[in-house]
């Protein structure tokens, strides 16, 4: 069973969003996603200052099984990236909701957060997919 954190929002593309305040959110991929991918060997994320758009590709995660696109759940500007993933992408497997975060985005439309799923809604969604 996949681990979920109650304090996060989730997308149907298997990203999580943590609201940090000051219109900033931290984004990563869910435990379900990393379990499905297997051992992650490479991560590509946008650069600081890059504009990202909700529901559009913002990077990719490469595992021993496949390469998967990572979609941005919100629109805004990347203000921080997790540089440690360049040297240790496997951290996403080990701690997807903690040290395995990918980017921090300053969101341009906070109402987009209302479109995301709660932990309960996401749990129901992944059970339908299985």
PDB file of C-alpha atoms in Angstrom:
ATOM      1  CA  UNK A   1       0.000   0.000   0.000  1.00  0.00           C
ATOM      2  CA  UNK A   2       1.225   3.481  -0.878  1.00  0.00           C
ATOM      3  CA  UNK A   3       1.986   5.984   1.823  1.00  0.00           C
ATOM      4  CA  UNK A   4       0.005   9.237   1.788  1.00  0.00           C
ATOM      5  CA  UNK A   5       0.410  12.386   3.835  1.00  0.00           C
ATOM      6  CA  UNK A   6      -2.838  13.994   4.938  1.00  0.00           C
ATOM      7  CA  UNK A   7      -1.387  17.529   4.815  1.00  0.00           C
ATOM      8  CA  UNK A   8      -0.578  17.388   1.086  1.00  0.00           C
ATOM      9  CA  UNK A   9      -2.631  17.915  -2.067  1.00  0.00           C
ATOM     10  CA  UNK A  10      -2.346  15.453  -4.959  1.00  0.00           C
ATOM     11  CA  UNK A  11      -2.755  15.433  -8.741  1.00  0.00           C
ATOM     12  CA  UNK A  12      -4.155  12.681 -10.950  1.00  0.00           C
ATOM     13  CA  UNK A  13      -0.719  12.566 -12.612  1.00  0.00           C
ATOM     14  CA  UNK A  14       0.750  11.383  -9.259  1.00  0.00           C
ATOM     15  CA  UNK A  15       2.431  14.552  -8.046  1.00  0.00           C
ATOM     16  CA  UNK A  16       2.078  15.935  -4.535  1.00  0.00           C
ATOM     17  CA  UNK A  17       1.907  19.589  -3.512  1.00  0.00           C
ATOM     18  CA  UNK A  18       2.849  21.008  -0.121  1.00  0.00           C
ATOM     19  CA  UNK A  19       1.634  24.554   0.556  1.00  0.00           C
ATOM     20  CA  UNK A  20       4.518  26.493   2.102  1.00  0.00           C
ATOM     21  CA  UNK A  21       2.918  29.948   2.394  1.00  0.00           C
ATOM     22  CA  UNK A  22       3.719  33.200   0.550  1.00  0.00           C
ATOM     23  CA  UNK A  23       2.165  31.637  -2.582  1.00  0.00           C
ATOM     24  CA  UNK A  24       4.915  29.016  -2.675  1.00  0.00           C
ATOM     25  CA  UNK A  25       4.434  25.270  -2.992  1.00  0.00           C
ATOM     26  CA  UNK A  26       6.856  22.332  -2.909  1.00  0.00           C
ATOM     27  CA  UNK A  27       6.235  19.601  -5.503  1.00  0.00           C
ATOM     28  CA  UNK A  28       7.344  15.993  -5.875  1.00  0.00           C
ATOM     29  CA  UNK A  29       6.068  12.638  -7.070  1.00  0.00           C
ATOM     30  CA  UNK A  30       3.967  10.401  -4.867  1.00  0.00           C
ATOM     31  CA  UNK A  31       4.943   7.192  -3.135  1.00  0.00           C
ATOM     32  CA  UNK A  32       2.578   5.379  -5.520  1.00  0.00           C
ATOM     33  CA  UNK A  33       4.451   6.851  -8.508  1.00  0.00           C
ATOM     34  CA  UNK A  34       7.909   5.968  -7.231  1.00  0.00           C
ATOM     35  CA  UNK A  35       6.732   2.423  -6.376  1.00  0.00           C
ATOM     36  CA  UNK A  36       5.343   2.029  -9.901  1.00  0.00           C
ATOM     37  CA  UNK A  37       8.559   3.304 -11.486  1.00  0.00           C
ATOM     38  CA  UNK A  38      11.006   1.215  -9.497  1.00  0.00           C
ATOM     39  CA  UNK A  39      14.596   2.317  -8.878  1.00  0.00           C
ATOM     40  CA  UNK A  40      15.005   5.915 -10.045  1.00  0.00           C
ATOM     41  CA  UNK A  41      18.321   6.596 -11.782  1.00  0.00           C
ATOM     42  CA  UNK A  42      17.900  10.118 -13.239  1.00  0.00           C
ATOM     43  CA  UNK A  43      15.693  13.159 -12.640  1.00  0.00           C
ATOM     44  CA  UNK A  44      15.212  16.156 -14.927  1.00  0.00           C
ATOM     45  CA  UNK A  45      13.635  19.298 -13.452  1.00  0.00           C
ATOM     46  CA  UNK A  46      13.170  22.832 -14.781  1.00  0.00           C
ATOM     47  CA  UNK A  47      15.637  25.550 -13.860  1.00  0.00           C
ATOM     48  CA  UNK A  48      15.184  28.304 -11.300  1.00  0.00           C
ATOM     49  CA  UNK A  49      13.296  31.153 -12.974  1.00  0.00           C
ATOM     50  CA  UNK A  50      11.554  28.881 -15.485  1.00  0.00           C
ATOM     51  CA  UNK A  51       7.823  29.364 -15.940  1.00  0.00           C
ATOM     52  CA  UNK A  52       5.705  26.242 -15.464  1.00  0.00           C
ATOM     53  CA  UNK A  53       2.075  25.656 -16.405  1.00  0.00           C
ATOM     54  CA  UNK A  54      -0.525  23.547 -14.633  1.00  0.00           C
ATOM     55  CA  UNK A  55      -1.017  20.104 -16.203  1.00  0.00           C
ATOM     56  CA  UNK A  56       1.975  20.507 -18.536  1.00  0.00           C
ATOM     57  CA  UNK A  57       5.274  18.626 -18.431  1.00  0.00           C
ATOM     58  CA  UNK A  58       7.916  20.170 -16.171  1.00  0.00           C
ATOM     59  CA  UNK A  59      10.489  17.395 -16.230  1.00  0.00           C
ATOM     60  CA  UNK A  60      10.972  13.661 -16.170  1.00  0.00           C
ATOM     61  CA  UNK A  61      11.970  10.781 -13.962  1.00  0.00           C
ATOM     62  CA  UNK A  62      13.981   7.891 -15.389  1.00  0.00           C
ATOM     63  CA  UNK A  63      13.927   4.525 -13.688  1.00  0.00           C
ATOM     64  CA  UNK A  64      15.337   1.143 -14.569  1.00  0.00           C
ATOM     65  CA  UNK A  65      11.894   0.375 -16.062  1.00  0.00           C
ATOM     66  CA  UNK A  66      10.922   3.528 -17.979  1.00  0.00           C
ATOM     67  CA  UNK A  67      11.100   7.287 -18.419  1.00  0.00           C
ATOM     68  CA  UNK A  68       8.020   9.122 -17.142  1.00  0.00           C
ATOM     69  CA  UNK A  69       7.043  12.747 -17.567  1.00  0.00           C
ATOM     70  CA  UNK A  70       6.435  14.804 -14.449  1.00  0.00           C
ATOM     71  CA  UNK A  71       3.548  17.256 -14.750  1.00  0.00           C
ATOM     72  CA  UNK A  72       3.330  20.516 -12.864  1.00  0.00           C
ATOM     73  CA  UNK A  73       0.093  20.674 -10.862  1.00  0.00           C
ATOM     74  CA  UNK A  74       0.147  24.513 -10.712  1.00  0.00           C
ATOM     75  CA  UNK A  75       1.125  27.523 -12.839  1.00  0.00           C
ATOM     76  CA  UNK A  76       3.944  29.794 -11.740  1.00  0.00           C
ATOM     77  CA  UNK A  77       7.695  30.289 -11.584  1.00  0.00           C
ATOM     78  CA  UNK A  78      10.290  27.851 -10.264  1.00  0.00           C
ATOM     79  CA  UNK A  79      12.084  29.515  -7.332  1.00  0.00           C
ATOM     80  CA  UNK A  80      14.063  26.547  -6.015  1.00  0.00           C
ATOM     81  CA  UNK A  81      15.129  23.109  -7.232  1.00  0.00           C
ATOM     82  CA  UNK A  82      16.317  20.105  -5.261  1.00  0.00           C
ATOM     83  CA  UNK A  83      19.890  20.004  -6.541  1.00  0.00           C
ATOM     84  CA  UNK A  84      20.693  16.904  -4.482  1.00  0.00           C
ATOM     85  CA  UNK A  85      18.602  14.828  -6.915  1.00  0.00           C
ATOM     86  CA  UNK A  86      21.305  15.287  -9.564  1.00  0.00           C
ATOM     87  CA  UNK A  87      23.762  13.268  -7.478  1.00  0.00           C
ATOM     88  CA  UNK A  88      21.261  11.035  -5.659  1.00  0.00           C
ATOM     89  CA  UNK A  89      17.998  10.559  -7.611  1.00  0.00           C
ATOM     90  CA  UNK A  90      17.252   7.432  -5.568  1.00  0.00           C
ATOM     91  CA  UNK A  91      16.244   9.724  -2.683  1.00  0.00           C
ATOM     92  CA  UNK A  92      12.834   9.901  -4.398  1.00  0.00           C
ATOM     93  CA  UNK A  93      12.450   6.151  -3.789  1.00  0.00           C
ATOM     94  CA  UNK A  94      13.622   6.435  -0.195  1.00  0.00           C
ATOM     95  CA  UNK A  95      11.757   9.593   0.907  1.00  0.00           C
ATOM     96  CA  UNK A  96       9.300  10.807  -1.771  1.00  0.00           C
ATOM     97  CA  UNK A  97       7.515  13.283   0.525  1.00  0.00           C
ATOM     98  CA  UNK A  98      10.620  14.576   2.292  1.00  0.00           C
ATOM     99  CA  UNK A  99      14.137  14.727   0.865  1.00  0.00           C
ATOM    100  CA  UNK A 100      12.823  13.562  -2.522  1.00  0.00           C
ATOM    101  CA  UNK A 101      10.981  16.806  -3.331  1.00  0.00           C
ATOM    102  CA  UNK A 102      11.684  18.202  -6.810  1.00  0.00           C
ATOM    103  CA  UNK A 103      10.904  21.936  -7.077  1.00  0.00           C
ATOM    104  CA  UNK A 104       9.438  24.906  -5.237  1.00  0.00           C
ATOM    105  CA  UNK A 105       7.089  27.023  -7.365  1.00  0.00           C
ATOM    106  CA  UNK A 106       5.734  30.497  -6.685  1.00  0.00           C
ATOM    107  CA  UNK A 107       2.180  30.053  -7.888  1.00  0.00           C
ATOM    108  CA  UNK A 108       0.466  32.714  -9.967  1.00  0.00           C
ATOM    109  CA  UNK A 109      -3.097  31.503  -9.300  1.00  0.00           C
ATOM    110  CA  UNK A 110      -3.636  30.063  -5.798  1.00  0.00           C
ATOM    111  CA  UNK A 111      -7.163  28.951  -6.788  1.00  0.00           C
ATOM    112  CA  UNK A 112      -5.515  26.147  -8.824  1.00  0.00           C
ATOM    113  CA  UNK A 113      -4.850  24.418  -5.499  1.00  0.00           C
ATOM    114  CA  UNK A 114      -8.611  23.888  -5.171  1.00  0.00           C
ATOM    115  CA  UNK A 115      -8.508  21.606  -8.250  1.00  0.00           C
ATOM    116  CA  UNK A 116      -6.116  19.177  -6.549  1.00  0.00           C
ATOM    117  CA  UNK A 117      -7.149  16.067  -4.627  1.00  0.00           C
ATOM    118  CA  UNK A 118      -7.113  15.499  -0.886  1.00  0.00           C
ATOM    119  CA  UNK A 119      -5.276  12.436   0.442  1.00  0.00           C
ATOM    120  CA  UNK A 120      -8.599  10.553   0.645  1.00  0.00           C
ATOM    121  CA  UNK A 121      -9.591  11.501  -2.908  1.00  0.00           C
ATOM    122  CA  UNK A 122      -6.155  10.533  -4.252  1.00  0.00           C
ATOM    123  CA  UNK A 123      -6.268   7.214  -2.394  1.00  0.00           C
ATOM    124  CA  UNK A 124      -9.643   6.438  -4.005  1.00  0.00           C
ATOM    125  CA  UNK A 125      -8.250   7.483  -7.409  1.00  0.00           C
ATOM    126  CA  UNK A 126      -5.225   5.157  -7.250  1.00  0.00           C
ATOM    127  CA  UNK A 127      -7.397   2.267  -6.077  1.00  0.00           C
ATOM    128  CA  UNK A 128      -9.533   2.763  -9.216  1.00  0.00           C
ATOM    129  CA  UNK A 129      -6.370   2.702 -11.374  1.00  0.00           C
ATOM    130  CA  UNK A 130      -5.058  -0.559  -9.923  1.00  0.00           C
TER     131      UNK A 130
END
